[in-house]
Amino acid sequence: MSATNPLVTAHVIQDVLDPFTPTIPLRIAYNNKLLLASAELKPSAVVSKPRVDVGGNDMRAFYTLVLIDPDAPSPSHPSLREYLHWMVTDIPETTSVNFGQELVFYERPDPRSGIHRLVFVLFRQLGRGTVFAPEMRHNFNCRSFARQYHLSVATATYFNCQREGGSGGRRFREE
């Protein structure tokens, strides 16, 4: 992993993952717009789950996708790190996430303070039906999850998200 890698620059490699070598292409699109690493997306752009396509050509290989927020509830006090927004398992290589099992339903990112990194991690599974959902969304840990289920990181990417100006703020009553 080079220092110019966005995952290194944003400290995703360190806070969430150990250095790894990507082994498969991953294509993520919100509202038909391709997600590029380190993109800035507003909460209104990530209300619905994205379309995710896994590359490769081995139909016997299966993957788990997670979307986590290592900055929850705020980057200065990430006491809920890593908050799990989504988990899909048993995704066959060469297909979209639609063919996997959604074990933790998509919960849209909606940061209240600061800029949050939302990280997609694609893990290669040992086989179908070998990964299970955690009991809670908060304090998920990618490293211990990978150890528990003998997963290897196939690839990862992230985007930045922060509260939209003017929305979700204080409302003042008209006198």
mmCIF file of C-alpha atoms in Angstrom:
data_model
loop_
_atom_site.group_PDB
_atom_site.id
_atom_site.type_symbol
_atom_site.label_atom_id
_atom_site.label_comp_id
_atom_site.label_asym_id
_atom_site.label_seq_id
_atom_site.Cartn_x
_atom_site.Cartn_y
_atom_site.Cartn_z
ATOM 1 C CA MET A 1 0.000 0.000 0.000
ATOM 2 C CA SER A 2 1.556 3.259 -1.071
ATOM 3 C CA ALA A 3 1.180 6.535 0.757
ATOM 4 C CA THR A 4 -0.767 7.855 -2.239
ATOM 5 C CA ASN A 5 -3.458 5.224 -1.685
ATOM 6 C CA PRO A 6 -6.645 7.044 -0.481
ATOM 7 C CA LEU A 7 -7.181 4.341 2.182
ATOM 8 C CA VAL A 8 -3.752 5.143 3.630
ATOM 9 C CA THR A 9 -4.165 8.920 3.355
ATOM 10 C CA ALA A 10 -7.529 8.788 5.170
ATOM 11 C CA HIS A 11 -6.151 6.394 7.837
ATOM 12 C CA VAL A 12 -8.656 3.666 6.894
ATOM 13 C CA ILE A 13 -5.535 1.495 6.700
ATOM 14 C CA GLN A 14 -4.676 1.822 10.372
ATOM 15 C CA ASP A 15 -8.028 2.677 11.993
ATOM 16 C CA VAL A 16 -10.068 -0.091 10.297
ATOM 17 C CA LEU A 17 -7.867 -2.401 8.234
ATOM 18 C CA ASP A 18 -4.307 -3.642 8.088
ATOM 19 C CA PRO A 19 -2.461 -3.171 4.789
ATOM 20 C CA PHE A 20 -3.730 -5.549 2.095
ATOM 21 C CA THR A 21 -3.409 -6.159 -1.627
ATOM 22 C CA PRO A 22 -6.700 -5.799 -3.547
ATOM 23 C CA THR A 23 -7.567 -9.047 -5.332
ATOM 24 C CA ILE A 24 -10.849 -8.240 -7.090
ATOM 25 C CA PRO A 25 -12.587 -5.231 -8.650
ATOM 26 C CA LEU A 26 -15.530 -3.707 -6.783
ATOM 27 C CA ARG A 27 -17.944 -1.272 -8.415
ATOM 28 C CA ILE A 28 -20.280 0.774 -6.219
ATOM 29 C CA ALA A 29 -22.864 3.217 -7.548
ATOM 30 C CA TYR A 30 -25.282 5.448 -5.653
ATOM 31 C CA ASN A 31 -28.137 6.709 -7.840
ATOM 32 C CA ASN A 32 -26.311 5.420 -10.959
ATOM 33 C CA LYS A 33 -23.216 7.508 -10.109
ATOM 34 C CA LEU A 34 -20.005 5.532 -9.715
ATOM 35 C CA LEU A 35 -18.426 5.942 -6.292
ATOM 36 C CA LEU A 36 -14.796 7.022 -6.398
ATOM 37 C CA ALA A 37 -12.546 6.583 -3.361
ATOM 38 C CA SER A 38 -12.570 9.608 -1.051
ATOM 39 C CA ALA A 39 -15.617 11.167 -2.768
ATOM 40 C CA GLU A 40 -17.767 13.582 -0.760
ATOM 41 C CA LEU A 41 -21.388 12.415 -0.597
ATOM 42 C CA LYS A 42 -24.234 14.147 1.219
ATOM 43 C CA PRO A 43 -26.645 12.095 3.342
ATOM 44 C CA SER A 44 -29.399 12.813 0.786
ATOM 45 C CA ALA A 45 -27.304 10.982 -1.860
ATOM 46 C CA VAL A 46 -26.978 7.797 0.223
ATOM 47 C CA VAL A 47 -30.557 7.314 1.439
ATOM 48 C CA SER A 48 -31.006 4.116 -0.590
ATOM 49 C CA LYS A 49 -28.509 1.291 -0.694
ATOM 50 C CA PRO A 50 -26.084 1.417 -3.603
ATOM 51 C CA ARG A 51 -25.722 -0.983 -6.492
ATOM 52 C CA VAL A 52 -22.613 -3.058 -5.862
ATOM 53 C CA ASP A 53 -20.958 -5.323 -8.428
ATOM 54 C CA VAL A 54 -18.140 -7.752 -7.682
ATOM 55 C CA GLY A 55 -15.721 -8.533 -10.508
ATOM 56 C CA GLY A 56 -13.880 -11.756 -11.162
ATOM 57 C CA ASN A 57 -14.973 -14.978 -12.851
ATOM 58 C CA ASP A 58 -14.970 -17.725 -10.201
ATOM 59 C CA MET A 59 -18.593 -18.659 -9.469
ATOM 60 C CA ARG A 60 -17.418 -20.841 -6.549
ATOM 61 C CA ALA A 61 -15.969 -17.874 -4.655
ATOM 62 C CA PHE A 62 -18.186 -16.024 -2.155
ATOM 63 C CA TYR A 63 -17.814 -12.645 -0.500
ATOM 64 C CA THR A 64 -19.129 -10.578 2.407
ATOM 65 C CA LEU A 65 -19.604 -6.829 2.022
ATOM 66 C CA VAL A 66 -19.789 -4.497 5.004
ATOM 67 C CA LEU A 67 -20.324 -0.752 5.197
ATOM 68 C CA ILE A 68 -18.995 0.736 8.414
ATOM 69 C CA ASP A 69 -18.501 4.170 9.970
ATOM 70 C CA PRO A 70 -15.302 4.323 12.052
ATOM 71 C CA ASP A 71 -16.170 7.900 13.066
ATOM 72 C CA ALA A 72 -19.501 7.331 14.848
ATOM 73 C CA PRO A 73 -20.947 9.239 16.563
ATOM 74 C CA SER A 74 -18.288 11.911 15.888
ATOM 75 C CA PRO A 75 -14.715 11.841 14.553
ATOM 76 C CA SER A 76 -13.416 13.432 17.768
ATOM 77 C CA HIS A 77 -15.179 10.847 19.989
ATOM 78 C CA PRO A 78 -15.741 7.662 17.925
ATOM 79 C CA SER A 79 -17.207 5.673 20.847
ATOM 80 C CA LEU A 80 -19.429 3.571 18.540
ATOM 81 C CA ARG A 81 -16.537 2.768 16.142
ATOM 82 C CA GLU A 82 -17.034 0.842 13.860
ATOM 83 C CA TYR A 83 -20.768 1.392 13.336
ATOM 84 C CA LEU A 84 -22.152 -1.237 10.946
ATOM 85 C CA HIS A 85 -24.493 0.267 8.346
ATOM 86 C CA TRP A 86 -24.869 -2.782 6.094
ATOM 87 C CA MET A 87 -23.814 -6.411 5.731
ATOM 88 C CA VAL A 88 -24.394 -8.744 2.796
ATOM 89 C CA THR A 89 -22.892 -12.255 2.748
ATOM 90 C CA ASP A 90 -22.664 -15.139 0.273
ATOM 91 C CA ILE A 91 -22.170 -12.824 -2.712
ATOM 92 C CA PRO A 92 -21.002 -14.931 -5.659
ATOM 93 C CA GLU A 93 -18.033 -13.581 -7.590
ATOM 94 C CA THR A 94 -19.064 -12.044 -10.957
ATOM 95 C CA THR A 95 -22.456 -10.821 -9.672
ATOM 96 C CA SER A 96 -24.041 -7.975 -7.808
ATOM 97 C CA VAL A 97 -24.770 -7.804 -4.095
ATOM 98 C CA ASN A 98 -28.423 -8.449 -4.999
ATOM 99 C CA PHE A 99 -27.502 -12.126 -5.220
ATOM 100 C CA GLY A 100 -26.163 -12.221 -1.660
ATOM 101 C CA GLN A 101 -27.881 -12.567 1.709
ATOM 102 C CA GLU A 102 -28.585 -9.225 3.395
ATOM 103 C CA LEU A 103 -27.918 -10.081 7.050
ATOM 104 C CA VAL A 104 -27.860 -6.503 8.359
ATOM 105 C CA PHE A 105 -30.256 -4.241 6.483
ATOM 106 C CA TYR A 106 -28.961 -1.015 4.965
ATOM 107 C CA GLU A 107 -29.165 1.928 7.343
ATOM 108 C CA ARG A 108 -28.422 5.192 5.605
ATOM 109 C CA PRO A 109 -25.461 7.165 6.905
ATOM 110 C CA ASP A 110 -26.646 10.357 8.613
ATOM 111 C CA PRO A 111 -23.719 11.988 10.443
ATOM 112 C CA ARG A 112 -24.599 14.607 13.049
ATOM 113 C CA SER A 113 -21.177 16.184 13.538
ATOM 114 C CA GLY A 114 -17.915 16.285 11.641
ATOM 115 C CA ILE A 115 -16.855 14.528 8.464
ATOM 116 C CA HIS A 116 -17.342 10.761 8.653
ATOM 117 C CA ARG A 117 -15.506 8.137 6.612
ATOM 118 C CA LEU A 118 -17.910 5.478 5.356
ATOM 119 C CA VAL A 119 -15.914 2.385 4.475
ATOM 120 C CA PHE A 120 -16.941 -0.489 2.219
ATOM 121 C CA VAL A 121 -14.931 -3.654 2.863
ATOM 122 C CA LEU A 122 -15.270 -6.742 0.681
ATOM 123 C CA PHE A 123 -14.077 -9.928 2.377
ATOM 124 C CA ARG A 124 -13.526 -13.275 0.656
ATOM 125 C CA GLN A 125 -15.346 -16.061 2.524
ATOM 126 C CA LEU A 126 -14.204 -19.656 2.959
ATOM 127 C CA GLY A 127 -17.515 -20.815 1.486
ATOM 128 C CA ARG A 128 -21.243 -20.178 1.332
ATOM 129 C CA GLY A 129 -23.067 -19.927 4.669
ATOM 130 C CA THR A 130 -19.919 -19.437 6.754
ATOM 131 C CA VAL A 131 -20.504 -15.851 7.949
ATOM 132 C CA PHE A 132 -23.136 -14.631 10.400
ATOM 133 C CA ALA A 133 -24.441 -11.232 11.511
ATOM 134 C CA PRO A 134 -23.217 -9.636 14.732
ATOM 135 C CA GLU A 135 -25.661 -9.022 17.572
ATOM 136 C CA MET A 136 -25.255 -5.233 17.431
ATOM 137 C CA ARG A 137 -24.434 -2.596 14.836
ATOM 138 C CA HIS A 138 -22.247 -0.473 17.117
ATOM 139 C CA ASN A 139 -18.645 -1.341 17.994
ATOM 140 C CA PHE A 140 -18.313 -3.746 15.079
ATOM 141 C CA ASN A 141 -14.654 -4.523 14.360
ATOM 142 C CA CYS A 142 -13.503 -5.517 10.858
ATOM 143 C CA ARG A 143 -10.277 -7.102 12.081
ATOM 144 C CA SER A 144 -11.884 -9.351 14.710
ATOM 145 C CA PHE A 145 -14.795 -10.134 12.348
ATOM 146 C CA ALA A 146 -12.281 -11.291 9.714
ATOM 147 C CA ARG A 147 -10.446 -13.449 12.276
ATOM 148 C CA GLN A 148 -13.675 -14.951 13.626
ATOM 149 C CA TYR A 149 -14.886 -16.103 10.200
ATOM 150 C CA HIS A 150 -11.490 -16.699 8.526
ATOM 151 C CA LEU A 151 -12.045 -13.925 5.984
ATOM 152 C CA SER A 152 -9.468 -12.137 3.886
ATOM 153 C CA VAL A 153 -9.836 -8.553 2.674
ATOM 154 C CA ALA A 154 -10.412 -8.646 -1.092
ATOM 155 C CA THR A 155 -10.774 -4.891 -1.532
ATOM 156 C CA ALA A 156 -12.045 -1.755 0.175
ATOM 157 C CA THR A 157 -13.021 1.814 -0.604
ATOM 158 C CA TYR A 158 -14.573 4.704 1.257
ATOM 159 C CA PHE A 159 -16.393 8.009 0.921
ATOM 160 C CA ASN A 160 -16.742 11.031 3.167
ATOM 161 C CA CYS A 161 -20.113 12.149 4.468
ATOM 162 C CA GLN A 162 -21.221 15.053 6.640
ATOM 163 C CA ARG A 163 -24.466 16.671 7.680
ATOM 164 C CA GLU A 164 -26.030 18.806 4.998
ATOM 165 C CA GLY A 165 -26.043 22.538 5.648
ATOM 166 C CA GLY A 166 -29.437 23.854 6.628
ATOM 167 C CA SER A 167 -31.034 20.447 7.109
ATOM 168 C CA GLY A 168 -31.388 18.691 10.413
ATOM 169 C CA GLY A 169 -30.300 21.831 12.254
ATOM 170 C CA ARG A 170 -32.192 23.729 14.881
ATOM 171 C CA ARG A 171 -35.653 24.923 13.994
ATOM 172 C CA PHE A 172 -36.848 28.235 15.406
ATOM 173 C CA ARG A 173 -40.482 28.821 16.148
ATOM 174 C CA GLU A 174 -42.074 31.831 14.509
ATOM 175 C CA GLU A 175 -43.256 34.362 17.102
#
